[in-house]
Short mmCIF file of C-alpha atoms in Angstrom, two decimals:
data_model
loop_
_atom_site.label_atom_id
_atom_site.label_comp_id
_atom_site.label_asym_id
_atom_site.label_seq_id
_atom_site.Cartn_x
_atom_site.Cartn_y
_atom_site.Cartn_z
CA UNK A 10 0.00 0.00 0.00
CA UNK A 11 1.73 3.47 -0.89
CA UNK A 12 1.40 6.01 1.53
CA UNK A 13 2.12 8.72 -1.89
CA UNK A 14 -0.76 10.78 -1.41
CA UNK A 15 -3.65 10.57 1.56
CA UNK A 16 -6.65 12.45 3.00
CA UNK A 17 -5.82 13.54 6.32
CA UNK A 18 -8.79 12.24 9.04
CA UNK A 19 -11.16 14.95 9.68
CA UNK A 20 -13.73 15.20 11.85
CA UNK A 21 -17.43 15.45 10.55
CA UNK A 22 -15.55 15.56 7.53
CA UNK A 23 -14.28 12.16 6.36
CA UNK A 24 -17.17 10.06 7.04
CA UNK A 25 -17.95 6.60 4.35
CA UNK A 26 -20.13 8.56 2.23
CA UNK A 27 -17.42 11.30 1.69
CA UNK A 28 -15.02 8.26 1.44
CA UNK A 29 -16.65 6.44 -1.01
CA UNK A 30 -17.47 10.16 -3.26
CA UNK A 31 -13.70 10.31 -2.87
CA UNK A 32 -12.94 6.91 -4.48
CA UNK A 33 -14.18 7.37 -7.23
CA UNK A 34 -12.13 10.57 -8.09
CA UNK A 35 -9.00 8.88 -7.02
CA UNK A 36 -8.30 5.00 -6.95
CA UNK A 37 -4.83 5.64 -5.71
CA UNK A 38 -4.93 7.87 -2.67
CA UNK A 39 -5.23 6.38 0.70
CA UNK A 40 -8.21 7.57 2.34
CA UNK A 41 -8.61 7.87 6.37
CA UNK A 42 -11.94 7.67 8.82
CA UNK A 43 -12.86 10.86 11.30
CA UNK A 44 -11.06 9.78 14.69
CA UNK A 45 -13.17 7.46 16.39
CA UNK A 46 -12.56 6.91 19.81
CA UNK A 47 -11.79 3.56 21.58
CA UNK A 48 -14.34 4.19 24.08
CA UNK A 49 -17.13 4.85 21.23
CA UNK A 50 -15.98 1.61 19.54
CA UNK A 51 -16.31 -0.47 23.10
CA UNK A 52 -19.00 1.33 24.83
CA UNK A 53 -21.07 2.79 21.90
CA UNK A 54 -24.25 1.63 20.99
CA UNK A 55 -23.63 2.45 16.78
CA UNK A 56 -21.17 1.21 14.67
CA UNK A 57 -18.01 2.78 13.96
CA UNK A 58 -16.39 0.83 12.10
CA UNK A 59 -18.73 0.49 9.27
CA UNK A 60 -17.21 1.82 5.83
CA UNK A 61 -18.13 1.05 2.28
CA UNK A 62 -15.78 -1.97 0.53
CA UNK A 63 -15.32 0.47 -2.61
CA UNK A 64 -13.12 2.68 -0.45
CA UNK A 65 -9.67 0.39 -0.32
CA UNK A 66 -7.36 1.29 0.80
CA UNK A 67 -8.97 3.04 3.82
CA UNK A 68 -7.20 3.47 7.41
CA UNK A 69 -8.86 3.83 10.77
CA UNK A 70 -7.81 6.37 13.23
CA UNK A 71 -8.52 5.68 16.62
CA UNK A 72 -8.00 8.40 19.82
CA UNK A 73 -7.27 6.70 22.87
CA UNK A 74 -4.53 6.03 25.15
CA UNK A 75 -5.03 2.87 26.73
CA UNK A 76 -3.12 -0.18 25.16
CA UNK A 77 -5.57 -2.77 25.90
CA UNK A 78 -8.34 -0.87 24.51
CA UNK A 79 -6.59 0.44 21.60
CA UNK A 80 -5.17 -3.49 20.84
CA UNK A 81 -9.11 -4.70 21.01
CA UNK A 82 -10.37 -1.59 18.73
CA UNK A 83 -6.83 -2.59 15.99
CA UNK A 84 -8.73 -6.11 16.24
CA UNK A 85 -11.75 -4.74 15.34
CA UNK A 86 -10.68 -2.85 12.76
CA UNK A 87 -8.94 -5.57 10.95
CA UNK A 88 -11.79 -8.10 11.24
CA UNK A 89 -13.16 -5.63 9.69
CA UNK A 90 -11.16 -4.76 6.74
CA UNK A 91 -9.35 -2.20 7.29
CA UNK A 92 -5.57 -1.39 5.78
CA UNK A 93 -3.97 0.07 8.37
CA UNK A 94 -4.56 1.57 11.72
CA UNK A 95 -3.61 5.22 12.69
CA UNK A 96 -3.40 6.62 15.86
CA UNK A 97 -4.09 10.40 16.83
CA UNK A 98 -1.41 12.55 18.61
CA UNK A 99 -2.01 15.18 16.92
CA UNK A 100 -5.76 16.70 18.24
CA UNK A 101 -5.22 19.18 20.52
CA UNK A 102 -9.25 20.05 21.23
CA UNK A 103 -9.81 19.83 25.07
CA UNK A 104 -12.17 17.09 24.87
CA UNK A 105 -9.76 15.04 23.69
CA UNK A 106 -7.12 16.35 26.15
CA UNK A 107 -9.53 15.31 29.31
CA UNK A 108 -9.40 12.05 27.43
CA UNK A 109 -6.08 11.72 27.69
CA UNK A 110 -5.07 11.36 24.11
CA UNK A 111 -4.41 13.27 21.17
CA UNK A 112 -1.31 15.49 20.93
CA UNK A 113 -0.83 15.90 24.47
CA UNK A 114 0.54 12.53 24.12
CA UNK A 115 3.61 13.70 22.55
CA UNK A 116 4.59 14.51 25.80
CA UNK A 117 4.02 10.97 27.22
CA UNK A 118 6.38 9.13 24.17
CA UNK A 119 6.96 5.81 25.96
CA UNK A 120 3.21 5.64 26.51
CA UNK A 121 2.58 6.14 22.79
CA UNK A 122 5.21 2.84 22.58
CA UNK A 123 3.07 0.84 24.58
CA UNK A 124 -0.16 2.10 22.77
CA UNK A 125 1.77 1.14 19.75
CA UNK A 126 3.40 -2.25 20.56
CA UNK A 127 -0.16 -3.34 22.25
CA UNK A 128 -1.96 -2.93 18.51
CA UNK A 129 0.57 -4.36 16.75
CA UNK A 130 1.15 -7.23 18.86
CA UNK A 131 -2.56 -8.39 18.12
CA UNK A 132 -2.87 -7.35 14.29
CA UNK A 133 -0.81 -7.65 10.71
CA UNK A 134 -2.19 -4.50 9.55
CA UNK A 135 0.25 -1.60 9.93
CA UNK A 136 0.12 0.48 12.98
CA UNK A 137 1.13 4.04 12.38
CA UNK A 138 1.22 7.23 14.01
CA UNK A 139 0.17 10.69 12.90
CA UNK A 140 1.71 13.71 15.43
CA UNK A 141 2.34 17.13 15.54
CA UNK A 142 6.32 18.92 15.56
CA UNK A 143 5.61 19.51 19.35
CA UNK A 144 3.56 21.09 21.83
CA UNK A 145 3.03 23.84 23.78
CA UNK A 146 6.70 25.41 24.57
CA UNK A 147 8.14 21.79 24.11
CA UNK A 148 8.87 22.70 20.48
CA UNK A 149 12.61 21.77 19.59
CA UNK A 150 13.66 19.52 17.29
CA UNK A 151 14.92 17.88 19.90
CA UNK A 152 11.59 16.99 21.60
CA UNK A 153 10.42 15.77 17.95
CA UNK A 154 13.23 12.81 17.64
CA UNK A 155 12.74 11.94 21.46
CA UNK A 156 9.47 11.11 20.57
CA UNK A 157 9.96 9.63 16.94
CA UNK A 158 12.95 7.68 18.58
CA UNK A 159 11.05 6.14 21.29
CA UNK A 160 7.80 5.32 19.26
CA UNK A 161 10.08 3.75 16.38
CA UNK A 162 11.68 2.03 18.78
CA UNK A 163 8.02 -0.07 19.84
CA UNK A 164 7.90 -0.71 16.02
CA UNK A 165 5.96 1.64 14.52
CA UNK A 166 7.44 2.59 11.52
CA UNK A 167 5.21 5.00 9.89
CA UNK A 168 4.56 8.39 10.84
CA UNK A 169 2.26 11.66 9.07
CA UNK A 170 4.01 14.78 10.48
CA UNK A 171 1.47 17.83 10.64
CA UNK A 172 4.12 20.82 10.42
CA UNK A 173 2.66 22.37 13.52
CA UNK A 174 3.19 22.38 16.80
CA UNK A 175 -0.30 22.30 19.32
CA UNK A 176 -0.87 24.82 21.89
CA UNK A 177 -3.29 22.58 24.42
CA UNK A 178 -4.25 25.54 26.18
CA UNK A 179 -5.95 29.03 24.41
CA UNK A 180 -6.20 28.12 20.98
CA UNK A 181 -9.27 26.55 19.54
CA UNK A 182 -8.66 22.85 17.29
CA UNK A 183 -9.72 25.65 14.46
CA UNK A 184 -6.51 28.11 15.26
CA UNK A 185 -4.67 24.96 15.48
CA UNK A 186 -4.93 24.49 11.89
CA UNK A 187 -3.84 27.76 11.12
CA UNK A 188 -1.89 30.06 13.81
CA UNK A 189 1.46 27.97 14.65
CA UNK A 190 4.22 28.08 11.72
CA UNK A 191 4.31 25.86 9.80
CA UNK A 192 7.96 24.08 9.71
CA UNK A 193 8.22 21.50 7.00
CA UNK A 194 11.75 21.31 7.31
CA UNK A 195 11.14 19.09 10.92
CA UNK A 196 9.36 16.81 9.09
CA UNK A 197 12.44 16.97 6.17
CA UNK A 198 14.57 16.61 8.67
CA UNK A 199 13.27 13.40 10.64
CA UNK A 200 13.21 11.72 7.15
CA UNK A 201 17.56 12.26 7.06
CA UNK A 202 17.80 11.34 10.29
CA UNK A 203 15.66 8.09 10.56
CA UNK A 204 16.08 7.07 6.73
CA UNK A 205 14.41 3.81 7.57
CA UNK A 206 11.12 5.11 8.47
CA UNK A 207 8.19 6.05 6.52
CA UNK A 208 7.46 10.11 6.80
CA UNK A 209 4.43 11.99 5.34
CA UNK A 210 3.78 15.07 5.87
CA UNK A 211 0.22 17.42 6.62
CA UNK A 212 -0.45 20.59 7.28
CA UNK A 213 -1.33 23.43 4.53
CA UNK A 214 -0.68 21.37 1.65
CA UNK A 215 -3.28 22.97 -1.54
CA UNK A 216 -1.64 21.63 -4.74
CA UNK A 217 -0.31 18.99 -6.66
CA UNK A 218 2.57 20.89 -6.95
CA UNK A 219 3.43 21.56 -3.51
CA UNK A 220 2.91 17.85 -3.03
CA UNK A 221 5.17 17.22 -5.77
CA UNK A 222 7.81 19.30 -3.77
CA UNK A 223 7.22 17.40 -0.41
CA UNK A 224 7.68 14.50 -1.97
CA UNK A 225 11.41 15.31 -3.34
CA UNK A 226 12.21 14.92 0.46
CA UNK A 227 9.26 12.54 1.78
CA UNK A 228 7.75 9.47 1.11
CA UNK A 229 4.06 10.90 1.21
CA UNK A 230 1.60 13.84 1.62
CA UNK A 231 -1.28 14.30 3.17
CA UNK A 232 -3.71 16.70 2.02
CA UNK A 233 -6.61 17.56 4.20
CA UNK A 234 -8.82 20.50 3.88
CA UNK A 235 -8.40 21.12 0.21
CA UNK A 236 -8.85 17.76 -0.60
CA UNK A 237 -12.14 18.31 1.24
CA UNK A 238 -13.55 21.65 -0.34
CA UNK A 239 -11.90 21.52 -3.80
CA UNK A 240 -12.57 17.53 -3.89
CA UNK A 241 -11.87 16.89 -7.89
CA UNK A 242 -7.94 18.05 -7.23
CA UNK A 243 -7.44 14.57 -6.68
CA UNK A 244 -8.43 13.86 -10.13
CA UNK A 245 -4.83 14.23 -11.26
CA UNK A 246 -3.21 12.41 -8.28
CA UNK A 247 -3.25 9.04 -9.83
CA UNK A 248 -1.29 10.18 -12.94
CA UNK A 249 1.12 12.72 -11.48
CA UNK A 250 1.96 11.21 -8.25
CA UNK A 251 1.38 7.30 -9.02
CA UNK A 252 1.97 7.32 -12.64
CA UNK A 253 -1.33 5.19 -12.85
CA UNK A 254 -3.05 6.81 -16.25
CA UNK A 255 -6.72 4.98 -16.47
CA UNK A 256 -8.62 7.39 -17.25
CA UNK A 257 -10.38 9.50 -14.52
CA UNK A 258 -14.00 10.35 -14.53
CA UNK A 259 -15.53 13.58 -15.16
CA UNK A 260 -17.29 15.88 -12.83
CA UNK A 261 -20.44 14.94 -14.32
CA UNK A 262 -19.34 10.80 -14.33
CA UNK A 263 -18.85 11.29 -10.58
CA UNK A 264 -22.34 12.88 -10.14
CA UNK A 265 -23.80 9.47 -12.10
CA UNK A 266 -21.97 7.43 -10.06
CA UNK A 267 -23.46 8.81 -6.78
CA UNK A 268 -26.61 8.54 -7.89
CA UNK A 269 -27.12 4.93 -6.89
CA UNK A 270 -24.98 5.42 -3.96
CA UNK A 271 -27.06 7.65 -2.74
CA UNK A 272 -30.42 5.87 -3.74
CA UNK A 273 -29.14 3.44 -1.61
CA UNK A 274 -28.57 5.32 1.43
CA UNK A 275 -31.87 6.94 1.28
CA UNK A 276 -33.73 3.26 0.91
CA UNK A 277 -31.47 2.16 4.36
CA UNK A 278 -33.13 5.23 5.72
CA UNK A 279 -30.86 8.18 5.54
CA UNK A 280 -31.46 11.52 4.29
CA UNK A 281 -29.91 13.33 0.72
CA UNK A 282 -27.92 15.66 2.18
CA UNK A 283 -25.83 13.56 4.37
CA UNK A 284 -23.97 12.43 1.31
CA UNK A 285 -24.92 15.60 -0.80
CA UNK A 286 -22.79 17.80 1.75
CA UNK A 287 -19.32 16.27 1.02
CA UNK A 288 -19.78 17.33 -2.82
CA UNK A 289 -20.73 20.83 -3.01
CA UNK A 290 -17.32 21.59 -3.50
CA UNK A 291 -17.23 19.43 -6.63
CA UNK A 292 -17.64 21.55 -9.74
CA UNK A 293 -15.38 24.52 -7.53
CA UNK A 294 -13.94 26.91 -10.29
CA UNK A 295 -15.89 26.01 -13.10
CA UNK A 296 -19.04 28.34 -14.38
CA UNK A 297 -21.76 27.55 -12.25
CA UNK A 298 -20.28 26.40 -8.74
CA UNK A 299 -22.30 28.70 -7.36
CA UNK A 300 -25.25 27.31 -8.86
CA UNK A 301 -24.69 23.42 -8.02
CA UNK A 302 -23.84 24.88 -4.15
CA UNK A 303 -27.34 26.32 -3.95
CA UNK A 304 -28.97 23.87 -5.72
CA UNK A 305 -27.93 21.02 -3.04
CA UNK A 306 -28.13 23.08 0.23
CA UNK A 307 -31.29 24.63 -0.78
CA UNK A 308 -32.47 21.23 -1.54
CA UNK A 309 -31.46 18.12 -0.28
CA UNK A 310 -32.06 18.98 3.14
CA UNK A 311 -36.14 18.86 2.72
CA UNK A 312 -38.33 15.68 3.43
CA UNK A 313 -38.51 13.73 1.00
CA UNK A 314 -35.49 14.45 -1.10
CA UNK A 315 -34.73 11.48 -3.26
CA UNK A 316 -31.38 11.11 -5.31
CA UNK A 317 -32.75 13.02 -8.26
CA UNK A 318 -31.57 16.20 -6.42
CA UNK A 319 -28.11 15.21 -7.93
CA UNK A 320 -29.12 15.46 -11.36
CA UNK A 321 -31.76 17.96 -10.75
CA UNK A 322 -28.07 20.07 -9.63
CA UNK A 323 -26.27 19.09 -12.82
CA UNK A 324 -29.11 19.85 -15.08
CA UNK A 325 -29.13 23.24 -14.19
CA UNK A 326 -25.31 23.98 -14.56
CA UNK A 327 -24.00 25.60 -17.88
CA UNK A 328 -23.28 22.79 -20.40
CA UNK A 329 -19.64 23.60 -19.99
CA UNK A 330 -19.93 22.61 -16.65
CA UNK A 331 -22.11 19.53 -17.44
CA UNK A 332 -19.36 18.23 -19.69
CA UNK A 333 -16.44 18.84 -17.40
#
């Protein structure tokens, strides 16, 4: 499984039906699940593990920090089906700091280790980690190999860098994303200085060509929120990252092809615009974005909405558009 090019985990973001809409713009790029917490897998009364076959290779991230939970959840997950699981020390929200994981676990490394060596000593699915460059005023590069060193040292041999430190305390999860520099160069430099691991970076990433740049020093990228609101940039990943040239489907092929997706969802008992939300990005700068936005939000949200609100939206586009 190449690690080239993957969509960062993103809360209320990443769900299967995004996942799936995803797929079938790129066959290449590995796609992660919104965090899901251990205790929500153990103690929940849904399921969150389900996710749609189509969407291979797919990864589950899991928050937690204790190893015999996070060992049953890896289980789980790979009776399930899944390719690989990820865990979160990156989130700095405070919910997820009372819980006791997410990026304030960079400062607990050896923890992390056990977390680590507890999954994979129960599954043959990788176990990877995705962190931040450090926390709070434990920012050196220093701090960042202590904890790479110790985690690699459990095993895990995979890691997604997001090019920001966390402040735990007075930023929101939202300024997280944005207010702390971003340092690529930490992430560069863990790749020179533990060769034999596998290093992505995250964090800010909006083009193919700034991915293309990364990946002169990296072995991956991960893309989050772009990959989110401008989805059909992944249409050239395949070609220019992978060098797989199938041909890719239109913007108007990927509207067909949700159309039974989301007939289905609606017969199961769901509503339109819980899969019509993760495409109104879709036809972003062509003539009549604007049009298929309000179309969709204006629309599939009202009782009754079947799946011909998605051609309803492409029949009133400009034919360029329609074509594209």
């Amino acid at each position: 499984m190449k690690r080239t090019f993957s969509v960062a985990p993103m809360l209320d973001w990443t769900d299967r039906h995004y996942r799936f809409f995803a797929r079938l713009i790129s066959r290449q790029a590995l796609l992660y699940t919104e965090m899901v917490t251990t205790g929500a897998i153990i103690h929940g009364k849904g399921d969150y593990l389900a996710f749609n076959e189509e969407e291979h290779p797919v990864a589950l991230q899991l928050g937690g920090s204790n190893p015999a939970d996070l060992a049953h959840c890896a289980k789980l997950a790979q009776q399930r089906g899944y390719d690989e699981v990820n865990l979160n020390v990156g989130c700095p929200s405070d919910r997820v700091q009372n819980g006791r994981f997410g990026a304030c676990l960079m400062a607990e490394p050896q923890l992390v280790a056990e977390c680590v060596k507890a999954m994979q000593d129960v599954v043959d699915i990788p176990v990877t980690v995705k962190t931040r460059i450090g926390i709070d005023e434990q920012d050196s590069y220093g701090f960042l190999t202590d904890f790479v060193g110790t985690v690699s040292d459990a095993g895990c041999d995979i890691f997604t860098i997001h090019a920001r430190k966390a402040w735990l305390q007075g930023l929101s999860p939202k300024e997280n994303r944005e207010i702390p520099e971003l340092i690529y160069e930490r992430a560069y430099q863990v790749k020179r200085d533990f060769a034999q691991l596998n290093i992505s970076v995250n964090g800010g990433i909006k083009t193919l060509e700034e991915c293309e740049a990364h990946l002169e020093h990296l072995d991956g990228v991960m893309v989050g929120r772009e990959a989110y609101q401008d989805p059909y940039m992944m249409a050239a990943v395949d070609a220019r990252l992978y060098g797989d040239d199938r041909p890719v489907l239109s913007r108007a092929e990927v509207v067909e092809q949700m159309i039974p997706y989301l007939e289905r969802h609606i017969a199961n008992g769901g509503r339109a615009n819980h899969v019509t939300r993760h495409m109104l990005g879709l036809f972003n700068g062509m003539p009549g974005a604007r049009q298929w936005r309000r179309y969709l939000a204006q629309n599939a949200h009202l009782p009754g909405t079947g799946a011909e609100v998605l051609s309803q939206a492409l029949a009133s586009l400009p034919a360029a558009a329609q074509a594209a």
